[in-house]
CSV table of C-alpha atoms (C1' of nucleotides) in Angstrom, one decimal:
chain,number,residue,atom,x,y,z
S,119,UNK,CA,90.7,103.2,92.3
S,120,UNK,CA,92.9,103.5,89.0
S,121,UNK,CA,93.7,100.6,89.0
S,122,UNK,CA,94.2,99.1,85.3
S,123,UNK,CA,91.5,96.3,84.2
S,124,UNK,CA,92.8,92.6,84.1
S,125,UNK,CA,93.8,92.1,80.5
S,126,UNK,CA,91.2,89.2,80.6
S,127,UNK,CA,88.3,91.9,81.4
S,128,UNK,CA,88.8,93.5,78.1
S,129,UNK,CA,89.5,90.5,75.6
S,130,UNK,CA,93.3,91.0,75.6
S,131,UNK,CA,96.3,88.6,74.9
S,132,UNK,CA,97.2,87.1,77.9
S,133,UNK,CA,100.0,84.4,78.3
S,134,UNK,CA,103.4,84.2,76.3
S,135,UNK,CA,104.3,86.7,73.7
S,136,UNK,CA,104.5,85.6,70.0
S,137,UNK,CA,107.7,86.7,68.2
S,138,UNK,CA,105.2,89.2,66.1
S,139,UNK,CA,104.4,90.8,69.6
S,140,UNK,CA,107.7,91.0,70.4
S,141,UNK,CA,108.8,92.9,67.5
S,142,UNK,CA,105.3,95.3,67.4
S,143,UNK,CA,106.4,96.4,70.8
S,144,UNK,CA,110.1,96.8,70.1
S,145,UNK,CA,109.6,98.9,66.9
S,146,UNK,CA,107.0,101.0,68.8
S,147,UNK,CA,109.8,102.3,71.4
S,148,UNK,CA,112.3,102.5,69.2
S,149,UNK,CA,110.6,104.9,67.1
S,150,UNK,CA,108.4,106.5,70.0
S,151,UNK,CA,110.6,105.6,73.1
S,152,UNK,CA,109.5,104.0,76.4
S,153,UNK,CA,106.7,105.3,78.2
S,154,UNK,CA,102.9,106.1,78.4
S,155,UNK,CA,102.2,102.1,78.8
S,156,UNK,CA,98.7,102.7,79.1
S,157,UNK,CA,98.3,104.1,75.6
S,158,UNK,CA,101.0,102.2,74.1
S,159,UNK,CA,99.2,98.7,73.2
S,160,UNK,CA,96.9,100.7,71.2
S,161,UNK,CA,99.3,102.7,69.1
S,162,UNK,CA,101.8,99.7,68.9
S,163,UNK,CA,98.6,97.5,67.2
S,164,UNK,CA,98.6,95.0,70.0
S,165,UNK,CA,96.1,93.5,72.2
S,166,UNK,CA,97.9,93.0,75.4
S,167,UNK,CA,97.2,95.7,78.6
S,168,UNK,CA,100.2,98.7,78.8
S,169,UNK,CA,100.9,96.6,82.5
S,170,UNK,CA,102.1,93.5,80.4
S,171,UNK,CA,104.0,95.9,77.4
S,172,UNK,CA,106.0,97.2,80.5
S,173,UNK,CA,106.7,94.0,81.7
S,174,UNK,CA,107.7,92.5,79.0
S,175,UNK,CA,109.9,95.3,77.5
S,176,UNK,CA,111.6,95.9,80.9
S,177,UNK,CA,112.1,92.0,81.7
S,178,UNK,CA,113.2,90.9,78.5
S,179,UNK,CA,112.8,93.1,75.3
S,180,UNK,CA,115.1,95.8,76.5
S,181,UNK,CA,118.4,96.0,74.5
S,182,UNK,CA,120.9,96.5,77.8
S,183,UNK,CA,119.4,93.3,79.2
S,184,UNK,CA,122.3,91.3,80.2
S,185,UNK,CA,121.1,87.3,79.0
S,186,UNK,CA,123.2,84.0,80.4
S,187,UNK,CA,124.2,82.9,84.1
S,188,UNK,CA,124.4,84.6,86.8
S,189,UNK,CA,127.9,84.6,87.4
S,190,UNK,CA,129.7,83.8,90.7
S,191,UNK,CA,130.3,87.6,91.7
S,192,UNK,CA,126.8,88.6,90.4
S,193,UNK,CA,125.5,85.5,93.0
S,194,UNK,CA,128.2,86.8,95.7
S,195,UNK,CA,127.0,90.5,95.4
S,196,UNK,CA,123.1,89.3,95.3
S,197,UNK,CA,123.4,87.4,98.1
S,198,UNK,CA,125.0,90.7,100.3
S,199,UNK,CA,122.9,93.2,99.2
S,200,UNK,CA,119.9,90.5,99.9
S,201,UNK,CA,121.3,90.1,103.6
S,202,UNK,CA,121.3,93.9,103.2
S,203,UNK,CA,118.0,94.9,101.9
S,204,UNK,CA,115.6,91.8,102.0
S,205,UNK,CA,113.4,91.2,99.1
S,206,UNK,CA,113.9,95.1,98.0
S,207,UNK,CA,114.9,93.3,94.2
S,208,UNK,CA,114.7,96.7,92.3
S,209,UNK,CA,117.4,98.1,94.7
S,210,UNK,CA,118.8,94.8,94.8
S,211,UNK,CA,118.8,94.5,90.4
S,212,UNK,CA,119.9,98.4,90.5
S,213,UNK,CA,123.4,97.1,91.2
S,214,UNK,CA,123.5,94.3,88.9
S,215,UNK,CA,124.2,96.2,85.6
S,216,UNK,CA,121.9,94.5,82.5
S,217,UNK,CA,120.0,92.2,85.4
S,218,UNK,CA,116.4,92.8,86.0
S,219,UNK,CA,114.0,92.3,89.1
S,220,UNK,CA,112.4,89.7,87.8
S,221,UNK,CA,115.2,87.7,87.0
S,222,UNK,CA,117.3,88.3,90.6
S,223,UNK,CA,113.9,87.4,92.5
S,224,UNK,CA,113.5,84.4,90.1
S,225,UNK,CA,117.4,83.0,90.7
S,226,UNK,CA,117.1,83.6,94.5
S,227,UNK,CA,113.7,81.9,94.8
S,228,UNK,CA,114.9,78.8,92.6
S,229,UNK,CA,118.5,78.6,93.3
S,230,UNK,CA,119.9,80.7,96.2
S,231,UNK,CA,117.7,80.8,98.5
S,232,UNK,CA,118.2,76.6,98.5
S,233,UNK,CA,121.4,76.8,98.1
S,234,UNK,CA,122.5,79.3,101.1
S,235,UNK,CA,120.2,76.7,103.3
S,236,UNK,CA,122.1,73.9,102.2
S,237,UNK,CA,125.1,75.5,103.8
S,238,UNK,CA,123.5,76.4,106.4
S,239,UNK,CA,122.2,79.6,106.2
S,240,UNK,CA,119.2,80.6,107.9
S,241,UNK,CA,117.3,82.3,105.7
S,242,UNK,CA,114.0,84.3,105.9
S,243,UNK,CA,110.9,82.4,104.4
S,244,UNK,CA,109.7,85.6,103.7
S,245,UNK,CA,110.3,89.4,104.4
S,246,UNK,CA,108.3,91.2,105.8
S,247,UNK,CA,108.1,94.9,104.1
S,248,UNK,CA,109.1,97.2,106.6
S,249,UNK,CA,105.9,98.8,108.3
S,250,UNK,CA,105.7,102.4,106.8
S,251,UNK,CA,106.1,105.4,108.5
S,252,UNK,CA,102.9,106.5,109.5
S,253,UNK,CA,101.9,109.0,106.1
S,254,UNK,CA,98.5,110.3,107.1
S,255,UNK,CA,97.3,108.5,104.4
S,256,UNK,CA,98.4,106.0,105.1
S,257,UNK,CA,96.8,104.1,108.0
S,258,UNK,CA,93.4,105.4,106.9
S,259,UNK,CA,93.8,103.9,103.6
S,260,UNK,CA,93.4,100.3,103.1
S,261,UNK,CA,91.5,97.1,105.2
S,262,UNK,CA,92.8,94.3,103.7
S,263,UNK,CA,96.3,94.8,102.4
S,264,UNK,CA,98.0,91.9,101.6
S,265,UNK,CA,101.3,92.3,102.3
S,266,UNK,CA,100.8,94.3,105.7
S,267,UNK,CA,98.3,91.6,106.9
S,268,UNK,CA,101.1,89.4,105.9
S,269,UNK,CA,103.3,91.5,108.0
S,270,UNK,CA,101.2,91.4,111.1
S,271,UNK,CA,100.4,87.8,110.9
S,272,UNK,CA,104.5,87.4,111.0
S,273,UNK,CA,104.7,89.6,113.9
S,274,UNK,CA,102.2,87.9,116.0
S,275,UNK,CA,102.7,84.5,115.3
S,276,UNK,CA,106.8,85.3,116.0
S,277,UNK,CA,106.9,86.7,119.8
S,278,UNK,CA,110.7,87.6,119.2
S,279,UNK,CA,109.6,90.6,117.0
S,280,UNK,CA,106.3,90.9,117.6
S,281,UNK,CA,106.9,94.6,119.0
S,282,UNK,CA,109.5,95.2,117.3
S,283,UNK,CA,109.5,98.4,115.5
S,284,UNK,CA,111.0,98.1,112.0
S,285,UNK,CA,112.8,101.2,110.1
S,286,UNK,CA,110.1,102.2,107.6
S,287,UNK,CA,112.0,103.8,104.6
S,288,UNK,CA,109.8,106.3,102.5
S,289,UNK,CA,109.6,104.1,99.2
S,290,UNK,CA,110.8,105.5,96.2
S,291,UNK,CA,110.5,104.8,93.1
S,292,UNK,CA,113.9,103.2,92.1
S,293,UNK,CA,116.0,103.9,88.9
S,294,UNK,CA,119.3,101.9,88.4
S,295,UNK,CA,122.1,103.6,89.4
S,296,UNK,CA,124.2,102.6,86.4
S,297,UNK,CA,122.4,105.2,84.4
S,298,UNK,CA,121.6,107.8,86.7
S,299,UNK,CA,124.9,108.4,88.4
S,300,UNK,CA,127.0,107.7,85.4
S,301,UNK,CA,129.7,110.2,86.7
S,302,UNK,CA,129.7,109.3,90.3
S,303,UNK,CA,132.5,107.5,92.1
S,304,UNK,CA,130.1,104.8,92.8
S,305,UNK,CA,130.8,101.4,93.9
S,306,UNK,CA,128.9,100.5,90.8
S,307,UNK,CA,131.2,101.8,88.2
S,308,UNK,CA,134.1,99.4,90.3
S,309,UNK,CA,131.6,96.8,89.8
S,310,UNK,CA,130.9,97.4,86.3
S,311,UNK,CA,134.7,97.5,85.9
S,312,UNK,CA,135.4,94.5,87.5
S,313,UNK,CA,132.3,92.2,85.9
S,314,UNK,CA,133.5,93.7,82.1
S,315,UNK,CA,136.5,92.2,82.7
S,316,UNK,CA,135.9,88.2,83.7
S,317,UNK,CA,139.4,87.6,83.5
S,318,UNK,CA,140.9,90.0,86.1
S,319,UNK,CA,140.2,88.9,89.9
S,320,UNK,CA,137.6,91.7,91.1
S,321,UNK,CA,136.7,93.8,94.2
S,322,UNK,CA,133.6,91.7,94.4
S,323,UNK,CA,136.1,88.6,95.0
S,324,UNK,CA,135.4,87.1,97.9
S,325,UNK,CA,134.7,83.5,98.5
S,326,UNK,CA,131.2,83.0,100.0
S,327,UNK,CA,132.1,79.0,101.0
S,328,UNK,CA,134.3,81.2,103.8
S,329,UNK,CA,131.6,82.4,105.7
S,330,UNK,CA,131.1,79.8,107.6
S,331,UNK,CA,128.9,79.9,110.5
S,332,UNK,CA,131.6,78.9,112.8
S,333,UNK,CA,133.4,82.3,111.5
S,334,UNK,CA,131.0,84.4,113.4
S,335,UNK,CA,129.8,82.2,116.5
S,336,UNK,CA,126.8,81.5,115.1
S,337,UNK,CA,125.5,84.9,115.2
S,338,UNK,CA,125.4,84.6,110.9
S,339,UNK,CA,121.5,83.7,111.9
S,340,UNK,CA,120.7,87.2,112.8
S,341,UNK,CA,121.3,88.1,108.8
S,342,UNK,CA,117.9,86.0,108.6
S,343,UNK,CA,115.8,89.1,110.7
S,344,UNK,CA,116.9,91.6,108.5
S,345,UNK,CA,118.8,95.0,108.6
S,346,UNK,CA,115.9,97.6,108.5
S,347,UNK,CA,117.7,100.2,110.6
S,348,UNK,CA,120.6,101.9,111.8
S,349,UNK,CA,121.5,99.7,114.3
S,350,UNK,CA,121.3,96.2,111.9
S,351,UNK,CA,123.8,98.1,109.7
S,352,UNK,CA,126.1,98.2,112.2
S,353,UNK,CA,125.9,94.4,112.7
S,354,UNK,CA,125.3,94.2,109.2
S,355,UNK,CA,128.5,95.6,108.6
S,356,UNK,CA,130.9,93.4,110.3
S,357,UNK,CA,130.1,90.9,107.5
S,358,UNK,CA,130.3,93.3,104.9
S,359,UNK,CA,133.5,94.5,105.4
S,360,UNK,CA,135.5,92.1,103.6
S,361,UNK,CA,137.4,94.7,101.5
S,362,UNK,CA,137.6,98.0,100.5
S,363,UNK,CA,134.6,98.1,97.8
S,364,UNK,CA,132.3,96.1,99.7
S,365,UNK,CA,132.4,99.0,103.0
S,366,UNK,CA,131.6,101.8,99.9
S,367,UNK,CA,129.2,99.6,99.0
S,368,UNK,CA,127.7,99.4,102.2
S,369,UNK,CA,128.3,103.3,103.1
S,370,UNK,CA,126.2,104.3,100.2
S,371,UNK,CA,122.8,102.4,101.3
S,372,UNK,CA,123.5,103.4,105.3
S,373,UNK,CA,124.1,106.8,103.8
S,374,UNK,CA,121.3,106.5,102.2
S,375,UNK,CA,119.1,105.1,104.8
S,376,UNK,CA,120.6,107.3,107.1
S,377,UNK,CA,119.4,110.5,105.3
S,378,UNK,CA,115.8,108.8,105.0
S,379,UNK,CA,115.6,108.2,108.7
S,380,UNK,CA,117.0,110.8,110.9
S,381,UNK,CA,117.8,109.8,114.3
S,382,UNK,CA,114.5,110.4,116.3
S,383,UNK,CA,112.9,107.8,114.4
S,384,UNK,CA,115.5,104.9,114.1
S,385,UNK,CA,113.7,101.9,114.8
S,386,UNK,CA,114.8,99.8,117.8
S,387,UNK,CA,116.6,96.8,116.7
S,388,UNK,CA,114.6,93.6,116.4
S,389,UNK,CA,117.1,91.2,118.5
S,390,UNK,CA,118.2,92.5,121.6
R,184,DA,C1',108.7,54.7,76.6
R,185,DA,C1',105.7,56.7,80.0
R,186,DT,C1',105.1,59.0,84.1
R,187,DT,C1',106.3,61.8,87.9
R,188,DA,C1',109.0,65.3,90.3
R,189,DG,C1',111.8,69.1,90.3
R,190,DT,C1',113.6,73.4,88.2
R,191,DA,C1',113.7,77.7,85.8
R,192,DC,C1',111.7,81.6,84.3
R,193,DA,C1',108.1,84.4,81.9
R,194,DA,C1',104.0,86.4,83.0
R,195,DC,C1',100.2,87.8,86.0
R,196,DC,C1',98.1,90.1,90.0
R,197,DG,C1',97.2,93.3,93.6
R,198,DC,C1',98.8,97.0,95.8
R,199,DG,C1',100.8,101.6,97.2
R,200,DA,C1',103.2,105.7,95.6
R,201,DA,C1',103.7,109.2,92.3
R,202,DT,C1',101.8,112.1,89.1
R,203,DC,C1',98.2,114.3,86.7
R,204,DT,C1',93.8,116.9,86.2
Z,176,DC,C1',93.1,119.6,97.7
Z,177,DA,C1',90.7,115.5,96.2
Z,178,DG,C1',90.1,112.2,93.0
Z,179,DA,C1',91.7,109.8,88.9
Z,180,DT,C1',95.3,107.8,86.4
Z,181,DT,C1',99.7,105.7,85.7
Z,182,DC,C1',103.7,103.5,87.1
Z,183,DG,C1',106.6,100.3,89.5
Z,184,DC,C1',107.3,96.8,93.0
Z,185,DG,C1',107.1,92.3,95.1
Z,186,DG,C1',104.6,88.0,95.6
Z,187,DT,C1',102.7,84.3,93.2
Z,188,DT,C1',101.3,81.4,89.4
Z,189,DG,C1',101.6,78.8,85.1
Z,190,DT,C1',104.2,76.2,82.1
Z,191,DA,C1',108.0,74.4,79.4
Z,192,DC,C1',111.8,71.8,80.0
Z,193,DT,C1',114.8,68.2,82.2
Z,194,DA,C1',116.0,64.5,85.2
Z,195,DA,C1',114.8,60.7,87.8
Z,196,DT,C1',112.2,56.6,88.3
DNA sequence: AATTAGTACAACCGCGAATCT
DNA sequence: CAGATTCGCGGTTGTACTAAT
């Protein structure tokens, strides 16, 4: 139901975008602004689906896209809020001013994922989206979703969680906080303070290569499960807590969980 | 020089949630 | 309120490029 038709159903473009593409779809927002993607292909005079115009203007047309490396306190930061909140790469890009999704989920999948393994971090082959709360939809809905037969498949074949309950966050649709909370003491603006200026050492400073797993006993492994409630915070936080920005940092997403969950339903934790 | 393997990243796909009618 | 539509997310795939053999 509503779902849009494969471009390929409909004799669109598929594939790479020509330069001539490019610009169509840039001078269409420009004048028109961003928006009704469904409708947009038309107006613009291109034949590509509204799915693929708002892919490619949000993952690489967009002006206050940030291009080069990803920089050694981007990576640090990436690799937190990862440990943080999983694959959750919107949340996860939403802190990375000029970054995208697509391009954190990319660089961890190519290069950090290998690279934390090759020092010796456990890390999790795949994560698992956090079983929703039960929305009366919900469970009535869908047979043979992917992901959640994924997710069960995980559980079963893994006796150490496979009753585990796992904080279910009501998804929300995510917009960065850089341009929604412009005038908030956030930990972003620190961060966007700190990354404009390359030259000055920055509250995101902290050298990963320390975090050995000797550091903390071995228990570094846990970072593999997941925090997905209340009580993975808590251990989540002992890591986090290297300096002052990183535990605001922290506080705003257990904040934030926190208001999401309310007690009564905070999952038990998955390693006891 | 040719072939193979590995890497990076753009793009696609399927789904659920939000919004609209 | 129900169904239809649109949007956004995360997993996956395809392909261009580079390095190694």
């Amino acid at each position: 139901m509503g779902r849009a038709p494969c471009c390929s159903k409909v004799g669109l473009h598929r594939g790479p975008w020509t330069a001539r593409e490019d610009s169509l779809l840039i001078s269409y927002i420009q004048n028109h602004g961003e928006g009704n993607w469904r409708s947009l292909p038309k107006k613009a005079g291109l034949l590509r689906c509204g799915k693929s115009c708002r892919l490619r203007w949000m993952n690489y047309l967009r002006p206050d896209i940030k291009r080069g490396n990803i920089g050694p306190q981007e990576e640090d930061l990436i690799i937190r809020l990862h440990c943080l909140l999983g694959n959750r790469w919107s949340l996860i890009a939403g802190r990375l001013p000029g970054r995208t999704d697509n391009e954190i989920k990319n660089y961890w999948n190519s290069h950090l994922s290998k690279k934390l393994k090759k020092q010796g971090f456990a890390i999790r082959e795949e994560t698992p989206r956090p079983k929703r709360t039960a929305t009366p939809n919900y469970h009535n809905k869908k047979k043979n979703n992917n992901n959640n037969s994924k997710l069960s498949e995980t559980m079963q074949s893994d006796g150490a969680v496979e009753n585990a309950k796992i904080y279910a966050p009501k998804p929300t649709r995510f917009k960065p906080t850089w341009s929604v909370m412009e005038k908030s003491e956030s930990v972003t603006e620190e961060y966007e303070k700190g990354s404009s200026d390359a030259s000055s050492g920055t509250n995101y400073d902290v050298d990963l290569a320390s975090w050995s797993h000797d550091d903390h006993g071995g228990e570094f492994d846990q970072t593999a499960v997941g925090f997905h409630d209340a009580t993975h915070l808590d251990f989540a936080a002992d890591f986090f807590m290297q300096d002052e920005s990183l535990q605001r940092l922290y506080d705003e997403y257990s904040q934030l969980l926190q208001l999401e969950v309310g007690a009564n339903q905070l999952a038990e934790p998955l390693m006891q």
